[in-house]
Short mmCIF file of C-alpha atoms in Angstrom, two decimals:
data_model
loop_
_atom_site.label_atom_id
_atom_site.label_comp_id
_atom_site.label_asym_id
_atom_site.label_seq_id
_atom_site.Cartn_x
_atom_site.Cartn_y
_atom_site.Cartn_z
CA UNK A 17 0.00 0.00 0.00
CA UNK A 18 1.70 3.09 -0.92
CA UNK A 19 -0.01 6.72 -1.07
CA UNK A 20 -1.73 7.15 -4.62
CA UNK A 21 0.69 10.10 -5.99
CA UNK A 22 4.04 8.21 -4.98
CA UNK A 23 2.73 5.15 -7.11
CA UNK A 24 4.44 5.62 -11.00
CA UNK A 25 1.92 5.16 -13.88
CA UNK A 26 2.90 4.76 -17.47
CA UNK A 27 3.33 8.49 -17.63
CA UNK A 28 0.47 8.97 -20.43
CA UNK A 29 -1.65 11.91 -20.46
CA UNK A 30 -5.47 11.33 -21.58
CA UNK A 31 -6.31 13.97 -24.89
CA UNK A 32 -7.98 16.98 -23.69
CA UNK A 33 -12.18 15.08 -23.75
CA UNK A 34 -10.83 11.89 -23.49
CA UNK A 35 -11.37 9.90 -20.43
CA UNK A 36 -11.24 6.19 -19.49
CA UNK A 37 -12.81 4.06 -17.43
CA UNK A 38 -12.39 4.09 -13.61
CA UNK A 39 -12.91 0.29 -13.19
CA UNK A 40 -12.54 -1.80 -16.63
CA UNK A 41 -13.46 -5.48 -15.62
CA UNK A 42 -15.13 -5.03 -12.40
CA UNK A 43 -18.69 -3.60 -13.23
CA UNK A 44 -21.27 -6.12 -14.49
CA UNK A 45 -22.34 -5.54 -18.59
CA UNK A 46 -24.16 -2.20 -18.65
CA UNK A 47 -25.91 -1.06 -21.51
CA UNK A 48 -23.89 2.19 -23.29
CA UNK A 49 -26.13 3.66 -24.88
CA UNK A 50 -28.48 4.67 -21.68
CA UNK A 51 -27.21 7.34 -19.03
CA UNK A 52 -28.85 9.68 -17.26
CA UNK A 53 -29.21 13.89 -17.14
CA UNK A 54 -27.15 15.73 -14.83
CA UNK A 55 -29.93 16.68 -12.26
CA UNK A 56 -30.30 12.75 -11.99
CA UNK A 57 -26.71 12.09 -11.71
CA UNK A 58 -26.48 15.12 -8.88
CA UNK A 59 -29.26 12.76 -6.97
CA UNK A 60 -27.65 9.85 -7.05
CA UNK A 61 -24.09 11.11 -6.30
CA UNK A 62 -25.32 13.61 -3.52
CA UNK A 63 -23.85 16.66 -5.54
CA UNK A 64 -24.66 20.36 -6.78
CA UNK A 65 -25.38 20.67 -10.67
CA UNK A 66 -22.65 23.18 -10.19
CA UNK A 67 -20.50 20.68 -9.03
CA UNK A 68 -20.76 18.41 -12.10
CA UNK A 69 -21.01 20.95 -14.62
CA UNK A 70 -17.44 22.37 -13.27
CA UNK A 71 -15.97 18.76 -12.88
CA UNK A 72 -17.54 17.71 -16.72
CA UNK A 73 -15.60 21.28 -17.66
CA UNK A 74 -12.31 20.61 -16.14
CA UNK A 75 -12.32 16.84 -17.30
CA UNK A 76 -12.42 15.16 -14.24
CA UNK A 77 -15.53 13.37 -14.72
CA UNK A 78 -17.11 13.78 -18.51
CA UNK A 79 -20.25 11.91 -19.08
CA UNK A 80 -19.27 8.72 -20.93
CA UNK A 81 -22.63 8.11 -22.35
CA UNK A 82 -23.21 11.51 -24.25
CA UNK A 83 -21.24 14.68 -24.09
CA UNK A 84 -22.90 18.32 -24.35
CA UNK A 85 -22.49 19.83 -27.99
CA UNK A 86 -23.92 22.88 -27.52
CA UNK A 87 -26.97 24.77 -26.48
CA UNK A 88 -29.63 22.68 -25.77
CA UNK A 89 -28.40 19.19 -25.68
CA UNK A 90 -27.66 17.27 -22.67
CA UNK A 91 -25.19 15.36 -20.73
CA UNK A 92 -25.50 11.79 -20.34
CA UNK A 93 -23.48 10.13 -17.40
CA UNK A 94 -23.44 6.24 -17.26
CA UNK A 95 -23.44 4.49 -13.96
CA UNK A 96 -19.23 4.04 -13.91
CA UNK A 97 -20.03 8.03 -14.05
CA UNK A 98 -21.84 8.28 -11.26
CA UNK A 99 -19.84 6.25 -9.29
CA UNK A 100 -16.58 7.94 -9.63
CA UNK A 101 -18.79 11.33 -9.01
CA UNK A 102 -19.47 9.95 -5.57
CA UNK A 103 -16.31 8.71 -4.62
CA UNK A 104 -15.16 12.28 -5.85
CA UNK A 105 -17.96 13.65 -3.31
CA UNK A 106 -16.87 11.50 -0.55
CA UNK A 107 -13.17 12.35 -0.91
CA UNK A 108 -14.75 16.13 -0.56
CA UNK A 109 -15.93 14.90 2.16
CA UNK A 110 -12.78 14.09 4.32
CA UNK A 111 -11.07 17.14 3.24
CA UNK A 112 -8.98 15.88 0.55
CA UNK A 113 -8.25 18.70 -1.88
CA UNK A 114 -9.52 18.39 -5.68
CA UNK A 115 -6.16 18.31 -6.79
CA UNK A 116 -5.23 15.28 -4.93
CA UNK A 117 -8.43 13.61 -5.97
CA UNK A 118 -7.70 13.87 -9.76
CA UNK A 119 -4.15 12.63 -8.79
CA UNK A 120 -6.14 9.39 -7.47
CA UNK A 121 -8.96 8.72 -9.57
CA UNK A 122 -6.43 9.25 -12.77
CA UNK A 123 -3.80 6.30 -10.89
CA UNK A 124 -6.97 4.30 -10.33
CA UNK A 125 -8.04 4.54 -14.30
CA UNK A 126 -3.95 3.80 -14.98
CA UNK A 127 -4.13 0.96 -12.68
CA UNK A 128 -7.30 -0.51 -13.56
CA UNK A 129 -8.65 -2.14 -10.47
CA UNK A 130 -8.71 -5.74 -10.72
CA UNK A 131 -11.65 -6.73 -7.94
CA UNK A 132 -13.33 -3.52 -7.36
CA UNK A 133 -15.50 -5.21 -4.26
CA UNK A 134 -11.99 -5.25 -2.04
CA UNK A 135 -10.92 -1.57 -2.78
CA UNK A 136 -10.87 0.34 0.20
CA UNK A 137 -9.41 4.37 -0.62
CA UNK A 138 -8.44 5.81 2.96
CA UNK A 139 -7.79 9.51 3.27
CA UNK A 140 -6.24 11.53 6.15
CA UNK A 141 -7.13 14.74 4.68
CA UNK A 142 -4.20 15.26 2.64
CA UNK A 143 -3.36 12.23 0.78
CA UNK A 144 -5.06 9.70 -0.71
CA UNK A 145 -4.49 5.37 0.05
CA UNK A 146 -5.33 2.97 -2.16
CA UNK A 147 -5.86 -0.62 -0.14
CA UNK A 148 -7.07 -4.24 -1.40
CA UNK A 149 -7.29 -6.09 1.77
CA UNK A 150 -8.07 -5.48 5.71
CA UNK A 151 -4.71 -5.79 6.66
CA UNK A 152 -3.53 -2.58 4.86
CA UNK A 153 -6.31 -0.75 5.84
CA UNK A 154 -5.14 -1.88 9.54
CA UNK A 155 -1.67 -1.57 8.58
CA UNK A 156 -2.47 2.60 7.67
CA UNK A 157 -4.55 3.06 10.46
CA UNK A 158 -2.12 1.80 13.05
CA UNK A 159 0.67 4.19 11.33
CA UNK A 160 -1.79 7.00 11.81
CA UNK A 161 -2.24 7.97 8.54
CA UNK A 162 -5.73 7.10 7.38
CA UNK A 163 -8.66 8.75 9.33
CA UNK A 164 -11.64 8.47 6.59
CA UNK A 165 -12.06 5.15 4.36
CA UNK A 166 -14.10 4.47 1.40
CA UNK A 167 -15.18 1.00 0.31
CA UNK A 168 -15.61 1.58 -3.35
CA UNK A 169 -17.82 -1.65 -3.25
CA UNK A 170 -20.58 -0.53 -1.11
CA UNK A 171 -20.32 2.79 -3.20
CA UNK A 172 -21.41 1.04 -6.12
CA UNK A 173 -23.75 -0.67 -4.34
CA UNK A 174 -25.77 2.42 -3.24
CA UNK A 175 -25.07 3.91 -6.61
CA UNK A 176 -27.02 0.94 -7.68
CA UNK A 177 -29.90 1.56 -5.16
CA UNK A 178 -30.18 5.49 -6.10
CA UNK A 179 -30.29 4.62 -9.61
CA UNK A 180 -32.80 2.00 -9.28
CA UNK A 181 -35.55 4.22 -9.13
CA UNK A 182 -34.60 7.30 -11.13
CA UNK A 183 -35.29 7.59 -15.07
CA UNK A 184 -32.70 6.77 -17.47
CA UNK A 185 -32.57 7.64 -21.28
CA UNK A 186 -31.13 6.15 -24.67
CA UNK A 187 -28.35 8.22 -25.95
CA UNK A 188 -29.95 8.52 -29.32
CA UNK A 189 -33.20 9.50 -27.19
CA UNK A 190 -33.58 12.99 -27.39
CA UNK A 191 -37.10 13.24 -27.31
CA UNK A 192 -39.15 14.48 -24.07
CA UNK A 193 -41.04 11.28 -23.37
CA UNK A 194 -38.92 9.89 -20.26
CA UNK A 195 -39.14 13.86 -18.66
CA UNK A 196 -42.87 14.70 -19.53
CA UNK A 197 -42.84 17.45 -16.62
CA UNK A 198 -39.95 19.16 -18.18
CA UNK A 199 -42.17 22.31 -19.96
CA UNK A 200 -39.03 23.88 -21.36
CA UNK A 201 -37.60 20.64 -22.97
CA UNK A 202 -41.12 20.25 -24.59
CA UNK A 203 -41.63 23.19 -26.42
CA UNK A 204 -37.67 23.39 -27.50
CA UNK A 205 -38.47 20.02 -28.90
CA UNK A 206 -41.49 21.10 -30.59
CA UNK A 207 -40.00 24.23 -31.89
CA UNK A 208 -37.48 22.11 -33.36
CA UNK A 209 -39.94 19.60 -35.45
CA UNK A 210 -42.07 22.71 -36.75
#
């Protein structure tokens, strides 16, 4: 167990709008083409629209599903979206600066977790741990250094739970059908057909 930014990568930088997946192999087949709107994806991750519309901006979470091309059109996040959004939040949460937390979440798309179930990230405000079993997490504890852990696991299993009941749309969806209360959507559709 080492602290995330002393771990080497391979040293590539993603393209400017180019961003891989946190966890590869781990998640179960989801479908790619559905995602879901930003004001859904602030639900689920517990997070300000102005949150995710600066994080989309700055390219530490873009919406893997469908990207916003201009006035009008939405972001789509997928679930591996929303999960990293929420294990952003919960870094937030222990005081670990944003900087640090694109260090981590960049080594943990490098990496690419092998059995995300047994990832534990621990946090003492200023650095960020990566551990895959108890021991380290006991190990880090007993040295003093991690105050605040994460099991990634149970985060995607309450991502799971959040997103269970909210509406999701196809990519190629850009009709009004799944939102019916949006009034604004409606008639910018309608204007757009006449």
């Amino acid at each position: 167990m080492a602290a995330i930014e002393d771990v080497p990568g391979p040293g590539h930088v993603l393209p400017t709008g180019s961003q891989g997946l946190l966890f590869d192999d781990d998640l179960p087949t989801l479908d790619e083409d559905s995602g879901y709107r930003g004001p859904t994806a602030c639900r689920a991750a517990g997070i300000t629209y102005r949150q995710l519309d600066y994080w989309a901006r700055t390219g530490l979470v873009e919406p893997s599903v469908r990207s916003a091309t201009g006035s009008g059109t939405q972001r789509l996040y997928g679930f591996r979206d929303i999960l990293v959004l929420k294990v952003v939040k919960r870094l937030l949460d222990t005081g670990v600066s944003l900087q640090q937390i694109r260090v981590a979440i960049e080594h943990l798309r490098e990496r690419g977790v092998e059995d995300l179930a047994q990832i534990t990230l621990m946090s003492d405000g200023a650095s960020v741990y990566e551990c895959t079993s108890a021991d380290e997490v006991i190990d880090l504890v007993q040295g003093g250094q991690g105050v605040f852990g994460i099991a990634v696991g149970r985060v995607w299993r309450e991502v799971e739970g959040e997103l269970a009941h909210l509406p999701s749309e196809r990519a190629e969806d850009d009709s009004v059908t799944e939102h019916p209360g949006d009034e604004l959507t409606a008639r910018r559709a309608a204007r757009r057909m006449a």
